[in-house]
mmCIF file of N, CA, C and O in Angstrom:
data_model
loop_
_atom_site.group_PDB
_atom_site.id
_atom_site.type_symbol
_atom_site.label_atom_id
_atom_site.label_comp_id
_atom_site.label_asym_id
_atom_site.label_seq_id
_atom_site.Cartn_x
_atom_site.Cartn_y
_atom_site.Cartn_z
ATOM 1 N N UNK A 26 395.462 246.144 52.035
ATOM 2 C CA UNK A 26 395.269 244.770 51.613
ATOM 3 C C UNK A 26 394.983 244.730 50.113
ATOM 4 O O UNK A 26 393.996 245.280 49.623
ATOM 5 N N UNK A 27 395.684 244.208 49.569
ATOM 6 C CA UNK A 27 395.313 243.281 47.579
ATOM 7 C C UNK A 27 394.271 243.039 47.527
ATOM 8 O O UNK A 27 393.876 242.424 48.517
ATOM 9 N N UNK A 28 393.092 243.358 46.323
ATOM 10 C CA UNK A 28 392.404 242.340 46.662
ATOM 11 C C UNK A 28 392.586 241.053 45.566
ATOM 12 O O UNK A 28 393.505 241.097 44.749
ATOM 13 N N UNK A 29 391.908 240.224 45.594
ATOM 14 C CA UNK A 29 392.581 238.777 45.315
ATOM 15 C C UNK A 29 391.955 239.215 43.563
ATOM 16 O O UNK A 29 392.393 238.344 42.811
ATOM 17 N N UNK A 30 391.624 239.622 43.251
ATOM 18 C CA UNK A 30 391.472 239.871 42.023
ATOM 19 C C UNK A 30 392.995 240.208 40.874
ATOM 20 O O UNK A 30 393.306 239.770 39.767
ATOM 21 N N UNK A 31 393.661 241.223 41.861
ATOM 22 C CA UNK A 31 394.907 241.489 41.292
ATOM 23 C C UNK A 31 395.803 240.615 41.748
ATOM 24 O O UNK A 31 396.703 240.405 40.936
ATOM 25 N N UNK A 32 395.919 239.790 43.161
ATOM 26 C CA UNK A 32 396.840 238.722 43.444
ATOM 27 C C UNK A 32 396.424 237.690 42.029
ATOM 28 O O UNK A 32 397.313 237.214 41.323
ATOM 29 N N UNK A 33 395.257 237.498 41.821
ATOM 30 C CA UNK A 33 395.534 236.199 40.735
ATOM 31 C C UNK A 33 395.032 236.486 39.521
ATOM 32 O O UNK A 33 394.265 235.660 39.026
ATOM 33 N N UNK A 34 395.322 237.597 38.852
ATOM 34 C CA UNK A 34 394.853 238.124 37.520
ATOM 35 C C UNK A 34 395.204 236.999 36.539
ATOM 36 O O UNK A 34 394.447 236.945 35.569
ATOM 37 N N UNK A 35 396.080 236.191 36.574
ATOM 38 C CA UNK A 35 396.662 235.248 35.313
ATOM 39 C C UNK A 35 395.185 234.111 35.889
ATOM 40 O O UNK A 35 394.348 233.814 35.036
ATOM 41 N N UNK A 36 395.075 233.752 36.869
ATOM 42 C CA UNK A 36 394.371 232.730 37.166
ATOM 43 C C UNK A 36 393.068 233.115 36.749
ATOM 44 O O UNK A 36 392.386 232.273 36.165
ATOM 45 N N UNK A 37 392.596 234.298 36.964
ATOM 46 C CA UNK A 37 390.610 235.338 36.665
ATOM 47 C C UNK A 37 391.079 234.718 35.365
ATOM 48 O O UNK A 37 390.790 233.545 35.128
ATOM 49 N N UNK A 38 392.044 235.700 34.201
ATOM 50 C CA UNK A 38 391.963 235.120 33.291
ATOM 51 C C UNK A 38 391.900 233.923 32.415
ATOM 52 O O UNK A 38 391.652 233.834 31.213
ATOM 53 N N UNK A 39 392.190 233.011 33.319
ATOM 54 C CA UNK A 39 392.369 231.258 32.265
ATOM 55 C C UNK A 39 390.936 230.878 33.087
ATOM 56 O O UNK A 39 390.610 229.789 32.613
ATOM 57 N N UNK A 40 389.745 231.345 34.284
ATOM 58 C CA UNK A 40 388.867 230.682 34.376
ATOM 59 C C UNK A 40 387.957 231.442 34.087
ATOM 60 O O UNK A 40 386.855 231.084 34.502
ATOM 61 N N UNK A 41 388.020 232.991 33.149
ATOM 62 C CA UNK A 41 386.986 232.986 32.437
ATOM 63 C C UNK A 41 387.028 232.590 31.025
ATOM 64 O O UNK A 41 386.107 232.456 30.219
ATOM 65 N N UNK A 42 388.825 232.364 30.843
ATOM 66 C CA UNK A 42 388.748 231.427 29.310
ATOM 67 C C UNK A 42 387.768 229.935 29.415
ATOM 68 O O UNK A 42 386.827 229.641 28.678
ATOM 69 N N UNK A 43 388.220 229.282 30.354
ATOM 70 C CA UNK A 43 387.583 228.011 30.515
ATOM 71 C C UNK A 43 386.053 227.875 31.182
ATOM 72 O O UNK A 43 385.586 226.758 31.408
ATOM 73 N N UNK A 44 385.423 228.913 31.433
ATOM 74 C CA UNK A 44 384.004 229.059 31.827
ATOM 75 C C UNK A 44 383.213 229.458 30.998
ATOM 76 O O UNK A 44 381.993 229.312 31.071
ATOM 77 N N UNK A 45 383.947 230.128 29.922
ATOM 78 C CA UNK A 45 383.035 230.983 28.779
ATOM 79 C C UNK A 45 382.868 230.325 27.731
ATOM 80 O O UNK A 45 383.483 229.265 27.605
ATOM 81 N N UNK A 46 381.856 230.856 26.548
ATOM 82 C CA UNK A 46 381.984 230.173 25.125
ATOM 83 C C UNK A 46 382.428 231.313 24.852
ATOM 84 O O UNK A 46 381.685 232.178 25.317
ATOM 85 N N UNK A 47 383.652 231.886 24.093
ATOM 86 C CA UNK A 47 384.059 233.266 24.265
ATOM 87 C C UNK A 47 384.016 232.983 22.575
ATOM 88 O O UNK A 47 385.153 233.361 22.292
ATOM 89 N N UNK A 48 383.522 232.635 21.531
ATOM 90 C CA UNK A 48 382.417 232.133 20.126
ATOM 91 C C UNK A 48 381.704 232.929 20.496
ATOM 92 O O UNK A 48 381.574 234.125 20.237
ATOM 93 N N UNK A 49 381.069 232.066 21.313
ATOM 94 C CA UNK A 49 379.561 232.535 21.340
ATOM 95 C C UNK A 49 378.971 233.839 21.680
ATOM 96 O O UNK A 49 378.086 234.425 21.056
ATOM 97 N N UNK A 50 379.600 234.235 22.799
ATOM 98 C CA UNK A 50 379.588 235.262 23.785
ATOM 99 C C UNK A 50 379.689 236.694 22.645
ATOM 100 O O UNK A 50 379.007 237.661 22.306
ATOM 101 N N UNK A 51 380.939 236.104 22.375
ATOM 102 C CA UNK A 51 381.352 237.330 20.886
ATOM 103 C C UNK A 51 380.645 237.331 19.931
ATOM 104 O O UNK A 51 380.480 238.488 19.542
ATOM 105 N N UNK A 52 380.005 236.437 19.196
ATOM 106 C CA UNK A 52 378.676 236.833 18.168
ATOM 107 C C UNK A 52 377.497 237.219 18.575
ATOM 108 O O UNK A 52 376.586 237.616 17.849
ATOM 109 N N UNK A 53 377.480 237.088 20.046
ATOM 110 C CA UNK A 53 376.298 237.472 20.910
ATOM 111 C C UNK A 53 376.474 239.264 20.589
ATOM 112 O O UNK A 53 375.680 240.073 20.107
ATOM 113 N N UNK A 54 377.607 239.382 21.000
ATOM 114 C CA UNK A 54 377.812 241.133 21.782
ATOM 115 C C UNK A 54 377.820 242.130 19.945
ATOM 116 O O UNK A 54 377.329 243.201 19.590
ATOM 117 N N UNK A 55 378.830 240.815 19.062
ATOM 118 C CA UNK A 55 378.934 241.721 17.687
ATOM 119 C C UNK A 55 377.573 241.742 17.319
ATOM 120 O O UNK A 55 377.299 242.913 17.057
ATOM 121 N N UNK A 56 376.215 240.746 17.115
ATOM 122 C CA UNK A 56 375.055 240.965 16.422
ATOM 123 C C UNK A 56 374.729 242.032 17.210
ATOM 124 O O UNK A 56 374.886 243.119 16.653
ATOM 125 N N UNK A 57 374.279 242.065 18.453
ATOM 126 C CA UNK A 57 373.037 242.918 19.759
ATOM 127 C C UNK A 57 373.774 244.804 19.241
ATOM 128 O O UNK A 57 373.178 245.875 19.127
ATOM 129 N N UNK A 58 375.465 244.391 19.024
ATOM 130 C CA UNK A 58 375.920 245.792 19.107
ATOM 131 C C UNK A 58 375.892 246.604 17.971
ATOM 132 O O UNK A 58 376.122 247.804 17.818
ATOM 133 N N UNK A 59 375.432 245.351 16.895
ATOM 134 C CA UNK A 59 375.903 246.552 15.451
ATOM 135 C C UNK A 59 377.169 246.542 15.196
ATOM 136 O O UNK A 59 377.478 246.900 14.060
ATOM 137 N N UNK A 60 377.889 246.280 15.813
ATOM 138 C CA UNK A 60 379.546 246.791 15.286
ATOM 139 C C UNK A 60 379.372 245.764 14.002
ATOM 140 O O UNK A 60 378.726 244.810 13.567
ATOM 141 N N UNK A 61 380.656 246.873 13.676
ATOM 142 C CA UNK A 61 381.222 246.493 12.150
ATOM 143 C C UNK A 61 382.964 246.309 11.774
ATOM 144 O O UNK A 61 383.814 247.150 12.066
ATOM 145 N N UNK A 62 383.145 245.416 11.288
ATOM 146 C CA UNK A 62 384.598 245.900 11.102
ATOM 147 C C UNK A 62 385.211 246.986 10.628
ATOM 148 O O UNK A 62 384.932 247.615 9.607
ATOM 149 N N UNK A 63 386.317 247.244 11.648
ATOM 150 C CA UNK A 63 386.879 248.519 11.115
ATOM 151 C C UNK A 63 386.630 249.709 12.429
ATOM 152 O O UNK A 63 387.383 250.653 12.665
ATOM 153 N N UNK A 64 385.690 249.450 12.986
ATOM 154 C CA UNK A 64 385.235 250.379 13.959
ATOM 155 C C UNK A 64 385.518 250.213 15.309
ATOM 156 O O UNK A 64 385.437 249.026 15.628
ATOM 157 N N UNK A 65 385.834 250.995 16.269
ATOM 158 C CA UNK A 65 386.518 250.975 17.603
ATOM 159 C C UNK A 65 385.701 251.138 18.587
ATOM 160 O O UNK A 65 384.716 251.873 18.661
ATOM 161 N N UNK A 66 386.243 250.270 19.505
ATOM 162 C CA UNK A 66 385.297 249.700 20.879
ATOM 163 C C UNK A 66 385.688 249.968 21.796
ATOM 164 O O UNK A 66 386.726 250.591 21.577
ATOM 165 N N UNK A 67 385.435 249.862 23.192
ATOM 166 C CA UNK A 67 386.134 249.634 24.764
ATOM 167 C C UNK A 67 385.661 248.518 25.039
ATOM 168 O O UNK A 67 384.449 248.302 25.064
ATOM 169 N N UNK A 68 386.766 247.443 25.340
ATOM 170 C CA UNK A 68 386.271 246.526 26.199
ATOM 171 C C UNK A 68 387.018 246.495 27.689
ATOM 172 O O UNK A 68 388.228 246.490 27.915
ATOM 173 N N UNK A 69 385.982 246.479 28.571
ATOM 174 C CA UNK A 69 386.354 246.478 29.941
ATOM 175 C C UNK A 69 386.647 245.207 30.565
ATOM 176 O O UNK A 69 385.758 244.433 30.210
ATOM 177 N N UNK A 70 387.519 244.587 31.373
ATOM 178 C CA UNK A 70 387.755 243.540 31.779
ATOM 179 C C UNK A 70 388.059 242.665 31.238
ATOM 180 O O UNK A 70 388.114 242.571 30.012
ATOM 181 N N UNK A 71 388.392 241.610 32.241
ATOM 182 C CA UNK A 71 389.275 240.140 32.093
ATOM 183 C C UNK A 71 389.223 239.385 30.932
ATOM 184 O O UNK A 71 390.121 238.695 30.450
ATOM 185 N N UNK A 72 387.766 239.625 30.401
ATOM 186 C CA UNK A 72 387.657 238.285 29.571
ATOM 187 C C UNK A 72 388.106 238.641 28.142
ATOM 188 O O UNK A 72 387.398 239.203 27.307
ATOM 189 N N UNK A 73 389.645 238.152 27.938
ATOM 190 C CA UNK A 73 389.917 238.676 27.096
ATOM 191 C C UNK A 73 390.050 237.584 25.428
ATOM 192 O O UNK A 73 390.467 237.913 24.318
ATOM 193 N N UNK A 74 389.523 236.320 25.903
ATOM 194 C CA UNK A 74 389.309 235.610 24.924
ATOM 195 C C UNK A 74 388.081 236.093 23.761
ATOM 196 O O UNK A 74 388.037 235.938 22.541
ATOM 197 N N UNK A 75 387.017 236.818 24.836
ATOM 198 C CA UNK A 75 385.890 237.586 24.140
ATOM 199 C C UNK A 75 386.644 238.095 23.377
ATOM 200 O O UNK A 75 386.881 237.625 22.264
ATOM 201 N N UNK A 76 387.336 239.511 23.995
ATOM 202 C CA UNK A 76 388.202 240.483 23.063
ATOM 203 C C UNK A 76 389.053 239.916 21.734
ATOM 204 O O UNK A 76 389.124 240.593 20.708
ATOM 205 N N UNK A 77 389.533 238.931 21.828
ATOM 206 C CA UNK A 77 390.532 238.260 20.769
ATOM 207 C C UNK A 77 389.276 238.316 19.738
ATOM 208 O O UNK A 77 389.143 239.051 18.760
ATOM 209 N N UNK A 78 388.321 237.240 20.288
ATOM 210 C CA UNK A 78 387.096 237.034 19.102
ATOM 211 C C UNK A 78 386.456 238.617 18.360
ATOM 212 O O UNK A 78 386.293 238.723 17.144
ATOM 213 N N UNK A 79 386.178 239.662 19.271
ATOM 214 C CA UNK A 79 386.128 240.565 18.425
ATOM 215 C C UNK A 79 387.050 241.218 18.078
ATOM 216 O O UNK A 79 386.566 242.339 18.236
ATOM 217 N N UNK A 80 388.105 241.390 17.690
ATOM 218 C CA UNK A 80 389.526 241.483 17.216
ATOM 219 C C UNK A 80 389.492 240.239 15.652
ATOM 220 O O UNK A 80 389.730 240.743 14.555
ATOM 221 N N UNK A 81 389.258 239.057 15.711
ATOM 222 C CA UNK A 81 389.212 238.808 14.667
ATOM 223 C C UNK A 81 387.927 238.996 13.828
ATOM 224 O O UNK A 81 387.489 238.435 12.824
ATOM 225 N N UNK A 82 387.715 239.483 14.212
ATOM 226 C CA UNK A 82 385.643 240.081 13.032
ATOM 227 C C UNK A 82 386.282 241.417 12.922
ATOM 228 O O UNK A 82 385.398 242.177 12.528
ATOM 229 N N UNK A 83 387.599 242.188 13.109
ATOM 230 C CA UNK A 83 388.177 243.589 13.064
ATOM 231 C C UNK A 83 387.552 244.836 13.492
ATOM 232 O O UNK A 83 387.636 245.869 12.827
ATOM 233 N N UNK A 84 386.908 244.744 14.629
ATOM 234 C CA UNK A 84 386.923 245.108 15.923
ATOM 235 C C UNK A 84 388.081 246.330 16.228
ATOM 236 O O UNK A 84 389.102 245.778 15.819
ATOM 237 N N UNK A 85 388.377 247.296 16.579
ATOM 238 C CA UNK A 85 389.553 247.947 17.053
ATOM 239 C C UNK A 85 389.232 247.855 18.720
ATOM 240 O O UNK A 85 388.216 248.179 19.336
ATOM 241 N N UNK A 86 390.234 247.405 19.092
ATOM 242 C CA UNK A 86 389.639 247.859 20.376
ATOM 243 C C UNK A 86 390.636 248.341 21.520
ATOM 244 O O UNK A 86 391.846 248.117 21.494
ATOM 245 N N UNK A 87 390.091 248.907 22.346
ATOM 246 C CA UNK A 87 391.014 249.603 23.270
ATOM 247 C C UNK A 87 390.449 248.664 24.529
ATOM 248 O O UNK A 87 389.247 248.629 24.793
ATOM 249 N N UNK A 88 391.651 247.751 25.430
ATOM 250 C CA UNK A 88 391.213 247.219 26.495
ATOM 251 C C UNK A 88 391.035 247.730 27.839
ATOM 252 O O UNK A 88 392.070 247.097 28.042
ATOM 253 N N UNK A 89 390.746 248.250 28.959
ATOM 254 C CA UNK A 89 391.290 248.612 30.121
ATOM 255 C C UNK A 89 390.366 247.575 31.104
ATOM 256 O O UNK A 89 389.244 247.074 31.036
ATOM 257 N N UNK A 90 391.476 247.553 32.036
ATOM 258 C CA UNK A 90 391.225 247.122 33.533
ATOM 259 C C UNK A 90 391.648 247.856 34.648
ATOM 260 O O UNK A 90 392.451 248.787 34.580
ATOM 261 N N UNK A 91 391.040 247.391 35.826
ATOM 262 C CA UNK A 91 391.876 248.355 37.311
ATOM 263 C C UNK A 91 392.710 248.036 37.659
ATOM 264 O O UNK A 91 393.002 248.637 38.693
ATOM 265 N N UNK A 92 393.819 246.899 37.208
ATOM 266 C CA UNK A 92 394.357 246.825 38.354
ATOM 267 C C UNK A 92 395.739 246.409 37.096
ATOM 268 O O UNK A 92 395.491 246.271 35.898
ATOM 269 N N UNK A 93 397.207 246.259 37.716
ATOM 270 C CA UNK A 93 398.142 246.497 36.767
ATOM 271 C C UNK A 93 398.627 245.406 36.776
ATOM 272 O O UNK A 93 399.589 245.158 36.050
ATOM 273 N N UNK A 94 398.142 244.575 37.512
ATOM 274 C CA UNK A 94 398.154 242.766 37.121
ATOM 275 C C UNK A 94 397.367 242.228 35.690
ATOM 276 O O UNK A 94 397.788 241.587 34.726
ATOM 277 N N UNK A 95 396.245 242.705 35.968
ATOM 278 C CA UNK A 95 395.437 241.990 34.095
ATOM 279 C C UNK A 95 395.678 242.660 33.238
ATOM 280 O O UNK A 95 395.387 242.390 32.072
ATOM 281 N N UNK A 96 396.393 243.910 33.690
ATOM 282 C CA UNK A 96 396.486 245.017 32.196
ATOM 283 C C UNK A 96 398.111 243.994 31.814
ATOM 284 O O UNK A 96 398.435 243.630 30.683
ATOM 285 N N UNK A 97 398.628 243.815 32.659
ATOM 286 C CA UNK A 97 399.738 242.946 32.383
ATOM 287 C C UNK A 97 399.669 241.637 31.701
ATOM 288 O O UNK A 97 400.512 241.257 30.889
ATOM 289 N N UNK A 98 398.514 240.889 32.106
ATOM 290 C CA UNK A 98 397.905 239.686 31.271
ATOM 291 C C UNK A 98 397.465 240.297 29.796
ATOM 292 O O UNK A 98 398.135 239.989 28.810
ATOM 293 N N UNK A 99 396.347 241.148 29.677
ATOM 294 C CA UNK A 99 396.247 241.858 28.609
ATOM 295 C C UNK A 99 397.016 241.897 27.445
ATOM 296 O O UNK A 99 396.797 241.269 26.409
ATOM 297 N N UNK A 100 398.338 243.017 27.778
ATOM 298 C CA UNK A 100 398.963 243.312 27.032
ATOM 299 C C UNK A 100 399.690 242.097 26.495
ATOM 300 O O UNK A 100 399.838 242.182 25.276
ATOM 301 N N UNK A 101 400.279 240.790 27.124
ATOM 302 C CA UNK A 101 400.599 239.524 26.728
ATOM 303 C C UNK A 101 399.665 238.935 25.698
ATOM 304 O O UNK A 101 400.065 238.452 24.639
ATOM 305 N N UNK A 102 398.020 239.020 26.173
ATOM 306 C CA UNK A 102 397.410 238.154 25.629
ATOM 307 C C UNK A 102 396.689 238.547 24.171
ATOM 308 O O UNK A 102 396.238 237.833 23.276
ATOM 309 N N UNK A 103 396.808 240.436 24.377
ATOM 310 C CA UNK A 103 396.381 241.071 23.178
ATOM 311 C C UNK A 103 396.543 241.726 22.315
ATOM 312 O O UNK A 103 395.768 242.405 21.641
ATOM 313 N N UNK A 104 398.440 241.430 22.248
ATOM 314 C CA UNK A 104 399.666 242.879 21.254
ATOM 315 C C UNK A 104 398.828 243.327 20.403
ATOM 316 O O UNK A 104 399.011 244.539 20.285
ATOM 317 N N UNK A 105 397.604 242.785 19.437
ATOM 318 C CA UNK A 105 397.335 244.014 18.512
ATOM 319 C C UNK A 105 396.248 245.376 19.281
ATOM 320 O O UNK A 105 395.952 246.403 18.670
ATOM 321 N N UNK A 106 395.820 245.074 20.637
ATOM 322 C CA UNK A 106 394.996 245.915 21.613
ATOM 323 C C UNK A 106 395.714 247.000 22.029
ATOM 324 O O UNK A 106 396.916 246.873 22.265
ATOM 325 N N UNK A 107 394.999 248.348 22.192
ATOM 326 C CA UNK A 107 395.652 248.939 23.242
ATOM 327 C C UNK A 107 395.069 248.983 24.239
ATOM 328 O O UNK A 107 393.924 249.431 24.195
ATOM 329 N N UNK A 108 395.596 248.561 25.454
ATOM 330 C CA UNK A 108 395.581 248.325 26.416
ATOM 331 C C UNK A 108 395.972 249.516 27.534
ATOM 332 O O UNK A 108 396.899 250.296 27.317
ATOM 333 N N UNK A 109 395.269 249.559 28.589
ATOM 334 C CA UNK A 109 395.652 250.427 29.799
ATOM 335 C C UNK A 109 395.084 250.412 30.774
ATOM 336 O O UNK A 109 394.154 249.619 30.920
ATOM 337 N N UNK A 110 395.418 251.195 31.664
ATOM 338 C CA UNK A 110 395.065 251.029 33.407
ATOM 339 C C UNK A 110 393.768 252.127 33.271
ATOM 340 O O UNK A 110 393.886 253.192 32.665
ATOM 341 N N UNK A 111 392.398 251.648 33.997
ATOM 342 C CA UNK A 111 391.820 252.129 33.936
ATOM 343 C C UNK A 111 390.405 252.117 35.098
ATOM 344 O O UNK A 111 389.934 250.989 35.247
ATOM 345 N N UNK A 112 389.964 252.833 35.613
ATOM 346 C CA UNK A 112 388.502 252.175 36.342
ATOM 347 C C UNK A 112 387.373 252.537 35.760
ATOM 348 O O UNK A 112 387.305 253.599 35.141
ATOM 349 N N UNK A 113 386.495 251.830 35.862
ATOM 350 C CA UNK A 113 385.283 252.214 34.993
ATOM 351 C C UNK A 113 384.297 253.179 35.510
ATOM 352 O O UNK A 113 383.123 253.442 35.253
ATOM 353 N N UNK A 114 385.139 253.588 36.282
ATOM 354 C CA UNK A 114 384.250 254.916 37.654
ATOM 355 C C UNK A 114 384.705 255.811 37.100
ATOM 356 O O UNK A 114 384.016 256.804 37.334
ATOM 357 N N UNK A 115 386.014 256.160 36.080
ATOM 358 C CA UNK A 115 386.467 257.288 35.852
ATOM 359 C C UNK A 115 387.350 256.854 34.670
ATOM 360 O O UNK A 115 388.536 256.578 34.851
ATOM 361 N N UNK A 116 386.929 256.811 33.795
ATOM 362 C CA UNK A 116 387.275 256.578 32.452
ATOM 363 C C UNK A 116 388.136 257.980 31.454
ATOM 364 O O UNK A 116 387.593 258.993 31.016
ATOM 365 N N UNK A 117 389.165 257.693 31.365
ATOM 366 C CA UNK A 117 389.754 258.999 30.581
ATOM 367 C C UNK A 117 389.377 259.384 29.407
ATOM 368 O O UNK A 117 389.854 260.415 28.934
ATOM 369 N N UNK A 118 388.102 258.349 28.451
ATOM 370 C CA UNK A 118 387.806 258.968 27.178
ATOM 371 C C UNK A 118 386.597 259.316 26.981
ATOM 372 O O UNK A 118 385.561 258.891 27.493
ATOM 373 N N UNK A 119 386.818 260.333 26.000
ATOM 374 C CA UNK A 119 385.487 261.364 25.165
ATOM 375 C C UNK A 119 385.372 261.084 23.925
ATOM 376 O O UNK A 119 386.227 261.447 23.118
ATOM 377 N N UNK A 120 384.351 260.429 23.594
ATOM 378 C CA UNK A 120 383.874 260.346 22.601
ATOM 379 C C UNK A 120 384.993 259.540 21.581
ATOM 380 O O UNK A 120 385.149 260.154 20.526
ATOM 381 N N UNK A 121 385.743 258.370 21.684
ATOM 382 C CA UNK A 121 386.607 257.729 21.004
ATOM 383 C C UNK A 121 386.600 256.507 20.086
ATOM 384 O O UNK A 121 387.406 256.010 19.300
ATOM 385 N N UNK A 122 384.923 256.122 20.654
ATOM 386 C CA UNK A 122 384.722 254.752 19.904
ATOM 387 C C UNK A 122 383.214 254.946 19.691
ATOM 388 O O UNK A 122 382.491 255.559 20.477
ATOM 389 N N UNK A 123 382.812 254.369 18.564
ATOM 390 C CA UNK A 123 381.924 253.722 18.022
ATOM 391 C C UNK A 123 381.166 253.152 18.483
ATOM 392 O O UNK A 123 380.339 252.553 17.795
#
């Protein structure tokens, strides 16, 4: 069985665009984190309006999700990201970001 997460990945994505202050959210995560422009991140999951916002403060960031439905939204919603299939139970990187 799917679970409905990957049946409606386009849909997760436009209702955490429209649920979030993805502003706000993103000056929240850039002050608390220290980042700086220029320096590379992981961001995990859907909410990729966050990601855009730290992408324009120049952010590098590498996106992943589980499932090959939002990495598919993703890659639409974030050409300058790299993007990939990923679970956060088992993450393929060492030491890559900032």
């Amino acid at each position: 069985m799917t679970d409905t997460y990957s049946i409606h990945a386009a849909i997760c994505a436009k209702f955490y665009e429209l649920t979030l202050d993805s502003r706000h959210v993103a000056d929240f995560v850039f002050a608390k984190s220290g980042a700086e422009a220029g320096e590379k991140a992981l961001f995990v999951g859907g909410m990729f309006d966050i990601a855009r916002e730290l992408v324009s403060r120049g952010v590098s960031l590498t996106v992943v999700d589980y499932t090959d439905e939002m990495v598919s939204v993703a890659t639409a919603r974030l050409p300058d990201c790299r993007v990939q299939k990923s679970d956060l139970r088992d993450m393929p990187f060492d030491k890559e970001f900032d």
